[in-house]
Tab-separated table of C-alpha atoms in Angstrom:
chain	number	residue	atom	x	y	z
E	658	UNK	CA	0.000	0.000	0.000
E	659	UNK	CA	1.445	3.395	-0.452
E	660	UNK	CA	2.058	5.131	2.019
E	661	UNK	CA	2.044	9.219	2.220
E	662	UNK	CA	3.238	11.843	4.549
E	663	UNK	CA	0.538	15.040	4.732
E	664	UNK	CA	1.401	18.264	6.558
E	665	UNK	CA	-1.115	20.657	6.342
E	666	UNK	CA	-2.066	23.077	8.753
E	667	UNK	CA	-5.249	24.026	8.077
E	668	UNK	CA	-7.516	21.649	10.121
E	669	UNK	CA	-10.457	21.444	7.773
E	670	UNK	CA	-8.648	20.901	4.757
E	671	UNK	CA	-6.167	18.537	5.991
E	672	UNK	CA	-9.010	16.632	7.665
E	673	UNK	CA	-10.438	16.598	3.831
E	674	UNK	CA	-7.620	15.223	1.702
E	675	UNK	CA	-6.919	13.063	4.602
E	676	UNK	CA	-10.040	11.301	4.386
E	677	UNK	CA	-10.117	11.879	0.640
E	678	UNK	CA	-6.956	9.926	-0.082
E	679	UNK	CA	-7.929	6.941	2.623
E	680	UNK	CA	-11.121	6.915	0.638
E	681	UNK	CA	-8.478	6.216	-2.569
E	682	UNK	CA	-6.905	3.621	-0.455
E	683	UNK	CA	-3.859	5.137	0.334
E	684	UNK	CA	-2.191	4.942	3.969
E	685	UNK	CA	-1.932	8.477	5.329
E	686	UNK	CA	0.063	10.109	8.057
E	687	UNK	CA	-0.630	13.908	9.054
E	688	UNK	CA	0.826	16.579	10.840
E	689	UNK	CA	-0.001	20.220	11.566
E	690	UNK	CA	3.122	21.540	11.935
E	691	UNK	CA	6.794	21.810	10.320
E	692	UNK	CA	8.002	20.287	13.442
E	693	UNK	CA	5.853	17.503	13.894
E	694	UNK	CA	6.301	17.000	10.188
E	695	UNK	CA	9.988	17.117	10.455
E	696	UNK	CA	9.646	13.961	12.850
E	697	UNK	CA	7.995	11.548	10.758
E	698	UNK	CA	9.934	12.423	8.116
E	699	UNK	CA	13.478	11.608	9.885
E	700	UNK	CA	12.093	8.744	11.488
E	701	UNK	CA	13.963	6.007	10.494
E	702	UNK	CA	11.155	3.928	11.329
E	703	UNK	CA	8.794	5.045	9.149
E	704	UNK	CA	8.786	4.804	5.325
E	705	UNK	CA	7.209	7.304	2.964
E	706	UNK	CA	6.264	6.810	-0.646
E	707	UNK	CA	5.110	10.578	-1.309
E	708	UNK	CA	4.807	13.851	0.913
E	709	UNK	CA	1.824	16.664	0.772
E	710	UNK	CA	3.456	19.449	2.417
E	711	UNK	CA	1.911	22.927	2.459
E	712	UNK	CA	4.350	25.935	2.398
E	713	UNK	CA	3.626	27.796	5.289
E	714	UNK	CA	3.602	25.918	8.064
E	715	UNK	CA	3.682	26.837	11.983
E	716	UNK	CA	7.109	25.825	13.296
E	717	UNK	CA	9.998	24.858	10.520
E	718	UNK	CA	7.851	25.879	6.687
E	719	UNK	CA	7.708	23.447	3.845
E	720	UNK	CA	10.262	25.103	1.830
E	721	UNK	CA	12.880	24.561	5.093
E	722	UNK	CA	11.470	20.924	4.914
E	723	UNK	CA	12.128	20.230	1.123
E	724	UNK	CA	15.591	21.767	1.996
E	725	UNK	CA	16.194	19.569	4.703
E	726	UNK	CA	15.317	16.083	3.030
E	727	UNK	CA	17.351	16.929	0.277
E	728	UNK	CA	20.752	18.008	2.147
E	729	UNK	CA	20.441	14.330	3.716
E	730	UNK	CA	20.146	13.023	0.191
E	731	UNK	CA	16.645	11.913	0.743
E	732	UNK	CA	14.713	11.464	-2.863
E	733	UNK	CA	11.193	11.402	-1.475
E	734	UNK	CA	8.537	12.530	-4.003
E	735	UNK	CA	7.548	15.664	-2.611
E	736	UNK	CA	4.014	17.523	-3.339
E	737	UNK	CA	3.828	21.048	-2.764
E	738	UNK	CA	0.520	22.701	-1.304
E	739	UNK	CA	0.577	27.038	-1.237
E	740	UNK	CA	-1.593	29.710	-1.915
E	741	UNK	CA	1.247	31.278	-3.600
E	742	UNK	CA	0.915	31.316	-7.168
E	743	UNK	CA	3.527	33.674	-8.552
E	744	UNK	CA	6.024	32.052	-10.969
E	745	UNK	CA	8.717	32.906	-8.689
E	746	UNK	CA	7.614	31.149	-6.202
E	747	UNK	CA	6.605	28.272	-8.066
E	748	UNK	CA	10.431	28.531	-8.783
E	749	UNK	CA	11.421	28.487	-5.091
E	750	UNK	CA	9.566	25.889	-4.652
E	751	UNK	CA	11.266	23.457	-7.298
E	752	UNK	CA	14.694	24.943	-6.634
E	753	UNK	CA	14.173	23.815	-2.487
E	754	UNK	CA	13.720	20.184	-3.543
E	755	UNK	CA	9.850	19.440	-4.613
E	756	UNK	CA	8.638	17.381	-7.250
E	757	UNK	CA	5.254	19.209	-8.208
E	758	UNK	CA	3.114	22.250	-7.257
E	759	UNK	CA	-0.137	22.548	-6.489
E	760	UNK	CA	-2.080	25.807	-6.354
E	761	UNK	CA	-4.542	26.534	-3.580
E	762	UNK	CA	-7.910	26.439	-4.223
E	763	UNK	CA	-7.282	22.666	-6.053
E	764	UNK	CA	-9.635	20.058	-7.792
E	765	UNK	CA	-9.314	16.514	-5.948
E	766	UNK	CA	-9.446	15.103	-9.633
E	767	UNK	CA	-5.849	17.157	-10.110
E	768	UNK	CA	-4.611	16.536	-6.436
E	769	UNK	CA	-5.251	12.586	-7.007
E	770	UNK	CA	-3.856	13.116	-10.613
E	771	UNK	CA	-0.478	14.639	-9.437
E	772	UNK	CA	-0.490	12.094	-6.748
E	773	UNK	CA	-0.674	8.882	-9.014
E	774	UNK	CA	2.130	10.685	-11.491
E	775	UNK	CA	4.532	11.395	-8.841
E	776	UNK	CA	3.829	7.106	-7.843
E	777	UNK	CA	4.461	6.558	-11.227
E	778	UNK	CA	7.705	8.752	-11.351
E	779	UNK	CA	10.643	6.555	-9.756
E	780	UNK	CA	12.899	8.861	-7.526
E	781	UNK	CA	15.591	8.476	-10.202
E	782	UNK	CA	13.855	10.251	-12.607
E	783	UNK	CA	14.789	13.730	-12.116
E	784	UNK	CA	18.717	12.836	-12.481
E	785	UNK	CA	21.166	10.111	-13.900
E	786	UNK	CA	22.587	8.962	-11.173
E	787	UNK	CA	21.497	8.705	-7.793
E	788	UNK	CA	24.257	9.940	-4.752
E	789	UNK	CA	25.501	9.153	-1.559
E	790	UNK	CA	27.964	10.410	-0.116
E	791	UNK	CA	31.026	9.343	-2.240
E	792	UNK	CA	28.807	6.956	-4.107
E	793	UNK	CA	27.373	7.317	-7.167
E	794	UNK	CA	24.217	4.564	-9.094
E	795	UNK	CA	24.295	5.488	-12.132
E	796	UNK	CA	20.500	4.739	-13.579
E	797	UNK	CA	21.154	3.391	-17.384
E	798	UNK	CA	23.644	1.552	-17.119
E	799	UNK	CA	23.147	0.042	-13.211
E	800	UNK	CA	27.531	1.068	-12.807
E	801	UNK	CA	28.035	1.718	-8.805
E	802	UNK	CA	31.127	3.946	-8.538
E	803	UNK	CA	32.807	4.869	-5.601
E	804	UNK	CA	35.372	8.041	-5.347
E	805	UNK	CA	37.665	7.834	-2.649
E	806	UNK	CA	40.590	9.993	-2.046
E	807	UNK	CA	40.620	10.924	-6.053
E	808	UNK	CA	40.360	7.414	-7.111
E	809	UNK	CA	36.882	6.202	-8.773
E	810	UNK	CA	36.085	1.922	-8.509
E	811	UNK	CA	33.259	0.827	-9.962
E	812	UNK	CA	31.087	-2.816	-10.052
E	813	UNK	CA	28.338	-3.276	-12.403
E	814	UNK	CA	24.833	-4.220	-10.808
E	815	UNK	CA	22.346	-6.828	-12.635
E	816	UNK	CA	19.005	-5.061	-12.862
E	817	UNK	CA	17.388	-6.926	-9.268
E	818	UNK	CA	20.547	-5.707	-7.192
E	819	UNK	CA	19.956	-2.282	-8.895
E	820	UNK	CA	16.648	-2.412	-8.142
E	821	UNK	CA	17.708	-3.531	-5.098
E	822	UNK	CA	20.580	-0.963	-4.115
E	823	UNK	CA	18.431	1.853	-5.829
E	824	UNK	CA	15.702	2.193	-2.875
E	825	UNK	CA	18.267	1.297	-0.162
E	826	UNK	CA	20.121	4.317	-0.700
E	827	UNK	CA	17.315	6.693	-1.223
E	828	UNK	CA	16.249	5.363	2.051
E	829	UNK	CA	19.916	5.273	4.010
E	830	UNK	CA	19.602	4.499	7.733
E	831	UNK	CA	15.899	3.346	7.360
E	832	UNK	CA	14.881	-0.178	7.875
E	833	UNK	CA	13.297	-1.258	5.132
E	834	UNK	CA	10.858	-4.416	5.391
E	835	UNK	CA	11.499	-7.292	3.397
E	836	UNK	CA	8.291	-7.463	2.070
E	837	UNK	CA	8.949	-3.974	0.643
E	838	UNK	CA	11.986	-4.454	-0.861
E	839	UNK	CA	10.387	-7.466	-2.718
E	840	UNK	CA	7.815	-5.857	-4.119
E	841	UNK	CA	10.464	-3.567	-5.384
E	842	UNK	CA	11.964	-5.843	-7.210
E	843	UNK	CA	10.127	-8.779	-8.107
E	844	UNK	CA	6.174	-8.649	-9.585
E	845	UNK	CA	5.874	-12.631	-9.915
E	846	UNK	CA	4.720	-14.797	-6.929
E	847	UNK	CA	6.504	-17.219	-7.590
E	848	UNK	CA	9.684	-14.762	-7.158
E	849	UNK	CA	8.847	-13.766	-3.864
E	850	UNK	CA	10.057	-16.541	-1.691
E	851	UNK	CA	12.162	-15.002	1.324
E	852	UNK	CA	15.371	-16.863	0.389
E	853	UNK	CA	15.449	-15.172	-3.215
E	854	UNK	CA	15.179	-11.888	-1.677
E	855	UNK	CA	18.336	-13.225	0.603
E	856	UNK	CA	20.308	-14.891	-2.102
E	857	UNK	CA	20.261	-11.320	-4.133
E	858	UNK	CA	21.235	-9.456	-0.757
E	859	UNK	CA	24.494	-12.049	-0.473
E	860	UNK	CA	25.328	-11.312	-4.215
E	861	UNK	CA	24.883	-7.389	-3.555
E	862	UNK	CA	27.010	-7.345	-0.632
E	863	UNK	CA	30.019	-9.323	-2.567
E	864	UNK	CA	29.816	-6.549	-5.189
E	865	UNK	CA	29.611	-3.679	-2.487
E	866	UNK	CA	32.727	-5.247	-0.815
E	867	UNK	CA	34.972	-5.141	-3.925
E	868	UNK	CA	34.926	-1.189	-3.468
E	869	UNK	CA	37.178	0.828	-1.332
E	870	UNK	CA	34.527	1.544	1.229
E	871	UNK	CA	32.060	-0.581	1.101
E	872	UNK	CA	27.562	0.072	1.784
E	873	UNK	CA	26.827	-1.967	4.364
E	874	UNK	CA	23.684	-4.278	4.291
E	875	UNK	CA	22.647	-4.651	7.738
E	876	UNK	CA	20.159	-7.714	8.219
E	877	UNK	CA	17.192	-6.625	10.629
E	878	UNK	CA	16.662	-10.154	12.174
E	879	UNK	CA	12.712	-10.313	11.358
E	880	UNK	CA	12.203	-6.875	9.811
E	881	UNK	CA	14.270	-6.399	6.588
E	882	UNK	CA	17.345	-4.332	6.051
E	883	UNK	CA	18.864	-1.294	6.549
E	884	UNK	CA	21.763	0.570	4.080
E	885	UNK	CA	24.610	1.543	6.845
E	886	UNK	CA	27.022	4.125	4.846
E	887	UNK	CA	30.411	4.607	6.160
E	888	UNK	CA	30.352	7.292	8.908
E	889	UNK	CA	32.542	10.121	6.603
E	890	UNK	CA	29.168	9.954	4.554
């Protein structure tokens, strides 16, 4: 089920979309405030596929909040709600780190629209390569390179340890649950069994481990895994 982050203060229209996207069948968190907002989104415990998040906000504002997920390198879909419609600040907005803009007033057939293309959009989409740190996953030809102290190493990925790799490090520190990490990268039943899921995660880490520094994979006895990068990340 996907899962989405909505920070709105205004209590009546929050309470609205919030019952207007559970209606759609999507799981939804809400806050009220930039701070409150701020904590489910660093949570490591709790996984977003999207974020709502008006632009002024009590406590930190939405534009401080796009900033924020992006200086950790975080490449959560972000949906911008504001009443400002200027083109400069439609241009703010983008430049601080979201995905989309939406106007205030809004139709719930756009809202829902935006919503299922920003699902559809995979968080590589808006670059090449996706970063961390001194990593670099490059997204056409599935090349991991690390730079270390000038010198660039590189492994090649098959497309499920990509697929693999590719939401581990746009969720780094997170534990991500098995289950999810399956349905990332297999769409067959059959395909699914918990010990295929494992077997690529062995095969992942013997690539990781032929860089310089290595990505740990840290097994979550019973939960699912979490991407440890080295601490000069």
């Amino acid at each position: 089920m996907v899962r989405i982050l909505l920070i709105e203060d205004e209590l009546d229209l929050g309470a609205e979309i919030e019952r207007l996207l559970q209606r759609e069948g999507y799981e939804i968190d809400r806050a009220t405030d930039g701070n409150l907002g701020w904590e489910f989104l660093s949570s490591p415990d709790l996984i977003y596929d999207l974020a709502i998040i008006d632009w002024m906000l009590p406590g930190i504002s939405g534009i401080d909040l796009c900033r924020r997920l992006r200086q950790q390198q975080q490449q959560l879909p972000v949906l911008m709600l504001t009443a400002r419609s200027d083109i400069h600040d439609r241009v703010t907005g983008l430049d601080a780190g979201a995905d989309d803009y939406l106007a205030k007033p809004f139709s719930t057939i756009e809202l829902l629209a935006r919503i299922r293309a920003l699902n559809r959009r995979p968080a590589q989409f808006q670059s090449a390569q996706i970063t961390l740190g001194n990593f670099s996953l490059e997204v056409e030809t599935h090349i991991l390179r690390s730079s270390e102290s000038g010198k660039i190493s590189a492994v090649t990925l098959t497309r499920k340890e990509y697929q693999i790799l590719e939401y581990l490090m746009t969720h780094p520190n997170q534990i991500i649950p098995a289950d999810r990490l399956r349905d990332r990268a297999w769409d067959l039943e059959t395909d699914r069994a918990s010990n295929v899921l494992t077997a690529q995660i062995r095969l992942l880490r013997k690539k990781l481990a032929q860089l310089p520094t290595s990505l740990e994979i840290e097994n979550i006895h019973g939960i699912g895994y979490r991407l440890n990068p080295p601490t000069s990340i």
